[in-house]
Tab-separated table of C-alpha atoms in Angstrom:
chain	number	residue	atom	x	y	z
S	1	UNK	CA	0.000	0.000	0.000
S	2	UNK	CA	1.354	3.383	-0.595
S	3	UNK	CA	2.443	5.789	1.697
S	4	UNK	CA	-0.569	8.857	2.549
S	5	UNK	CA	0.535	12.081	1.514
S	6	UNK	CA	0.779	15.010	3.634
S	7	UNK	CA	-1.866	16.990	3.149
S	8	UNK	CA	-1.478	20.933	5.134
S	9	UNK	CA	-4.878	22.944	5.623
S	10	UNK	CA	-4.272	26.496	5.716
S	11	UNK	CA	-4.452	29.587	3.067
S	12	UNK	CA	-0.746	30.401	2.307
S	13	UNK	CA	-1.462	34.415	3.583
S	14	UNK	CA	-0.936	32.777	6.923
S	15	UNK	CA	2.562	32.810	8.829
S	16	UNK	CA	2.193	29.783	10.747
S	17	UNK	CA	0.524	27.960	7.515
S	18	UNK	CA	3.536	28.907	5.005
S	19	UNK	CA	6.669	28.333	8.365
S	20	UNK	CA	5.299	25.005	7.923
S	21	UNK	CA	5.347	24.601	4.132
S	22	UNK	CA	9.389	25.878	4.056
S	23	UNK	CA	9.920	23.083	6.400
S	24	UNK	CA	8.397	20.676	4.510
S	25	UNK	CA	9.783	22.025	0.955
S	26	UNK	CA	13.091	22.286	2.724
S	27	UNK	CA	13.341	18.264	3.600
S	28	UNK	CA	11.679	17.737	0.130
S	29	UNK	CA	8.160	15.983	1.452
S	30	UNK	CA	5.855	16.325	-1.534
S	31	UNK	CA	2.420	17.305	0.156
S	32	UNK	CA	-0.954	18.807	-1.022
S	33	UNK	CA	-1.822	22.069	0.518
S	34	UNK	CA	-5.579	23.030	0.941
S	35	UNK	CA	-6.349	26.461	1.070
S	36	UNK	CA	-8.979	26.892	3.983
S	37	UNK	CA	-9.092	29.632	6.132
S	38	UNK	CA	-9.025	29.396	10.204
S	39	UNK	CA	-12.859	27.748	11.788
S	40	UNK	CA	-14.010	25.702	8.684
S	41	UNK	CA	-15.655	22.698	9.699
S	42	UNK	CA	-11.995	20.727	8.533
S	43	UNK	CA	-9.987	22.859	10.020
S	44	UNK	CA	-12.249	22.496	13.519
S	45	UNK	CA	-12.144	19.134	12.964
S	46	UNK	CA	-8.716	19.149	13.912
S	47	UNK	CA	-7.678	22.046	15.604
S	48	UNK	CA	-10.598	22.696	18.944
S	49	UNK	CA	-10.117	26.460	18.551
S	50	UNK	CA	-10.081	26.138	14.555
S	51	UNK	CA	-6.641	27.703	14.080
S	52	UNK	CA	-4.706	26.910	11.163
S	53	UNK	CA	-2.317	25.105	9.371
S	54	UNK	CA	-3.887	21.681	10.584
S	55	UNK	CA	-1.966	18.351	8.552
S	56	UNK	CA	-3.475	15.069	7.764
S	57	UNK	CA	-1.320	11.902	6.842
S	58	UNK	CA	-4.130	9.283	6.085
S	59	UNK	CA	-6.121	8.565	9.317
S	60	UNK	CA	-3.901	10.576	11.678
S	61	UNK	CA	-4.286	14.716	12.454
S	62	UNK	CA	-2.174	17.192	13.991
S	63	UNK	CA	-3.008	20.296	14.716
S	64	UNK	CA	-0.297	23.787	16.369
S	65	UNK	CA	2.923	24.344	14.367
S	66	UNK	CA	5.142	23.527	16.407
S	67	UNK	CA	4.058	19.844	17.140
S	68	UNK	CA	3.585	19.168	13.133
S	69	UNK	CA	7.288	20.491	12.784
S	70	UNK	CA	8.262	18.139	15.525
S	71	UNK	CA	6.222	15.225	14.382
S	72	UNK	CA	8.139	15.731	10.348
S	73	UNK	CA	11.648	15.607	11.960
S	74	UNK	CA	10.153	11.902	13.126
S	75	UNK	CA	9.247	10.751	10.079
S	76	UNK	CA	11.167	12.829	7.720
S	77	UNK	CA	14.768	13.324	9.580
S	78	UNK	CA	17.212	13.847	6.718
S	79	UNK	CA	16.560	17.196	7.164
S	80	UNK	CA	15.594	18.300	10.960
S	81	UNK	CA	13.631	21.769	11.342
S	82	UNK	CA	14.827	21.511	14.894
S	83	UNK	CA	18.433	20.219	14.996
S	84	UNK	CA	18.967	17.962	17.736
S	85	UNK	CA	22.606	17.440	17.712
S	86	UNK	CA	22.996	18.811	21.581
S	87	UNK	CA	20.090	19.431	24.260
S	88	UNK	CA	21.549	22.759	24.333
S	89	UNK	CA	20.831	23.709	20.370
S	90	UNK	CA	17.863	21.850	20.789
S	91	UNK	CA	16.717	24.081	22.969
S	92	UNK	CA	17.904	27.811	21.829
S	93	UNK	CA	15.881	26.609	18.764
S	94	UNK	CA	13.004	26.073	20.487
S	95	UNK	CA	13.413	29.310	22.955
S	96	UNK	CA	13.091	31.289	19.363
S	97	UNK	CA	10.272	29.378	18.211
S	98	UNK	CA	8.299	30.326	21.360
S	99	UNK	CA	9.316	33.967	21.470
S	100	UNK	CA	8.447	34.241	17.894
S	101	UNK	CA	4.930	32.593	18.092
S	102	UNK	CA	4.196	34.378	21.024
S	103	UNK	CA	5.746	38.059	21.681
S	104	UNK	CA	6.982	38.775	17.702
S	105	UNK	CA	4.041	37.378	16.137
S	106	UNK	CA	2.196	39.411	18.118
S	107	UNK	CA	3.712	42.421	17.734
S	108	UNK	CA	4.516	42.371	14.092
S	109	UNK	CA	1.423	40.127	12.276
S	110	UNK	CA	-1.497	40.148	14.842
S	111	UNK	CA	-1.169	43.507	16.002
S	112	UNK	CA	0.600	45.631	13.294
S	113	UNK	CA	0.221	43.549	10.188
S	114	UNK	CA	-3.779	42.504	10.202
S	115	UNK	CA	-4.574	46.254	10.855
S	116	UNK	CA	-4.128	46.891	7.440
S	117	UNK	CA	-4.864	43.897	6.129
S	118	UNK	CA	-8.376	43.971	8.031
S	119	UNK	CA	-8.651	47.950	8.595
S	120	UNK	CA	-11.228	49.135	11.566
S	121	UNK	CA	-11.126	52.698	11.351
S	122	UNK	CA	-13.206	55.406	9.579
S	123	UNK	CA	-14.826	54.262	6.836
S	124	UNK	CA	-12.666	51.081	6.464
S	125	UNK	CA	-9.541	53.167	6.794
S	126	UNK	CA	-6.419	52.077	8.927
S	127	UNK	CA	-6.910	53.378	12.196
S	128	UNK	CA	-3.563	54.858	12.568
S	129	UNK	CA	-3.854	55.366	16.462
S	130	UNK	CA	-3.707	51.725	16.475
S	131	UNK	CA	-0.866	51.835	14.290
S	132	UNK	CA	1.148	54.535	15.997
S	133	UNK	CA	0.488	52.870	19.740
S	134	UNK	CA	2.511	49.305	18.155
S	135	UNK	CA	5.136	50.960	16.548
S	136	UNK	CA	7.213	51.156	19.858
S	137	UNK	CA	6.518	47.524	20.392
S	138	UNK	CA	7.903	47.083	16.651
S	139	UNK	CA	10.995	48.842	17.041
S	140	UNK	CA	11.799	46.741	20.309
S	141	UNK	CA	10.812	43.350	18.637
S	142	UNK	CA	13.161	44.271	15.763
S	143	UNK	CA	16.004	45.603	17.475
S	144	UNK	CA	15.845	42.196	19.525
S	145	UNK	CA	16.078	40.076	16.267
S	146	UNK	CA	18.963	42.794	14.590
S	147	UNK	CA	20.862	42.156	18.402
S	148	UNK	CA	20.252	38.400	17.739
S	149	UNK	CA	21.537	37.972	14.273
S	150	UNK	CA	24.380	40.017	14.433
S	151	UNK	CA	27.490	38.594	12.319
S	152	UNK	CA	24.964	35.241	12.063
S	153	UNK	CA	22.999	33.995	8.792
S	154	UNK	CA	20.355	31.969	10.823
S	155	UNK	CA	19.126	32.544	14.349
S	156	UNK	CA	20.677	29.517	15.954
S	157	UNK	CA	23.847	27.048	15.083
S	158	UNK	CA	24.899	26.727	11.580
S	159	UNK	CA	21.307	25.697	9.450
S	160	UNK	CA	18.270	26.815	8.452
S	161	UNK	CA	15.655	25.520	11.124
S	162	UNK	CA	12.011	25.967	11.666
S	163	UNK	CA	12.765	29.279	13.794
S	164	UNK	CA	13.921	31.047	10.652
S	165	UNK	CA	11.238	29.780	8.513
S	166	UNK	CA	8.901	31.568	11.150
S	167	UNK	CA	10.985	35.118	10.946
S	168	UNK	CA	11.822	34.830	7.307
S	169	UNK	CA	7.554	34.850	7.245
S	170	UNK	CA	7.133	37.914	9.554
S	171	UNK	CA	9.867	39.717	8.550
S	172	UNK	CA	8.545	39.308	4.712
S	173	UNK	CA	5.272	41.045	5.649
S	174	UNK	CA	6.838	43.561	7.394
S	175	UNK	CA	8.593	45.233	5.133
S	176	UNK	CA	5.422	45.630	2.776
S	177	UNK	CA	4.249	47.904	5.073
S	178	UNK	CA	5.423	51.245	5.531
S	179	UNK	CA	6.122	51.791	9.390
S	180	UNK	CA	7.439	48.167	9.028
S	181	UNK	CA	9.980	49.145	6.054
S	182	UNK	CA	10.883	52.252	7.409
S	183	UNK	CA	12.110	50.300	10.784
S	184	UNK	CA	13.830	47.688	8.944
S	185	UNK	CA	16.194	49.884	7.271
S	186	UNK	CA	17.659	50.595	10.498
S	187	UNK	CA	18.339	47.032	11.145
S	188	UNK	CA	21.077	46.466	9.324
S	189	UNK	CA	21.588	42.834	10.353
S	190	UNK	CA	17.862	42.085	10.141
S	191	UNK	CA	18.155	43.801	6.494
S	192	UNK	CA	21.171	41.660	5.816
S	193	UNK	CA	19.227	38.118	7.036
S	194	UNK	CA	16.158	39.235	5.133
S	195	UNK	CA	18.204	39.766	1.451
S	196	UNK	CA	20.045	36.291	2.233
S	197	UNK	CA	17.271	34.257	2.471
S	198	UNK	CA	14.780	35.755	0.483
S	199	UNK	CA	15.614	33.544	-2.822
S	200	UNK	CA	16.078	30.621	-1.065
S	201	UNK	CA	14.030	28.154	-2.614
S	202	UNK	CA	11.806	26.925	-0.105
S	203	UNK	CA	10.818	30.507	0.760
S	204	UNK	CA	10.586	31.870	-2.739
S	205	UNK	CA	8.484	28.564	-3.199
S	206	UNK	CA	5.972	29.126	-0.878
S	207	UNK	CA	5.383	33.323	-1.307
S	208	UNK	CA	1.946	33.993	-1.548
């Protein structure tokens, strides 16, 4: 019998949805991506509070990033998302995975990013006092990462893992926005990280 395919549920706008697809175009894992936004009855299915990317591999479900990523290095280790060659990388990795799903993502996508995607002010507009109150929070979160990467061309160890597929995603949106590109350009490290990566193929791949 053949082996079930990976199937991802998620649109590709998503962060989370599209961290997940670099991982899996970065160990090579051919999979079939379903386009369905967060609280359809599939997604629920899966996930109690119907957030997405959810994954299917024939009868068996996953739901929250982190535990798919964690559950492809199993089956799919050529290429680990979350290098385990000490307890010690192991674990930086997965310090920047949590800071970046909690605090950055935050800062950057939920708070910062979605207000223009989903504007609530006048008329539709962008309400820019929402805007101008997460800017501080921006410059903070940003001057963290620029600290972070300095004279570095991943976040932890040597390779690419699942906490740069994450920032490559935020950072990506961020700079489409203006507060968010004006910022950037005085993170010359973050700048530097974001140019480096930006063509690699798993990322250029999986743009939406």
């Amino acid at each position: 019998m053949p082996e079930s395919r990976i199937e991802l549920l998620g649109v590709p706008q998503s962060n989370f949805t599209r961290a997940v697809r670099i991982t899996l175009e970065e160990k090579g894992v051919p999979y079939d991506l379903h386009p369905l936004i967060p609280h359809t009855p599939q997604v629920l299915a899966v996930h109690p509070w119907g957030k997405i990317p959810v994954l299917r591999k024939g009868d068996f479900s996953l739901c929250e990033s982190r535990a798919i990523v964690g559950y492809l290095d199993r089956i799919y280790p050529e290429v680990p998302a979350i290098p385990a060659d000490t307890p010690e990388l192991a674990a930086q990795v997965d310090q920047w995975i949590s800071i970046l799903s909690t605090v950055v993502d935050t800062v950057l996508i939920r708070r910062y990013a979605l207000s223009y995607r989903f504007p609530d002010g006048p008329g539709g507009s962008v309400d820019r006092d929402i805007i101008a109150a997460v800017v501080p929070d921006m410059r903070k979160a940003l001057q963290t990462l620029d600290v972070a990467l300095a004279g570095k061309s991943v976040l932890v160890g040597n390779h690419f893992t699942f906490a740069d597929a994450l920032l490559m995603t935020m950072l990506e949106v961020t700079v489409t926005l203006p507060e968010g590109r004006a910022l950037m350009e005085e993170m010359l490290n973050a700048t530097r990280y974001l140019k480096h990566h930006a063509e690699r193929p798993s990322v250029a791949a999986t743009r939406p």
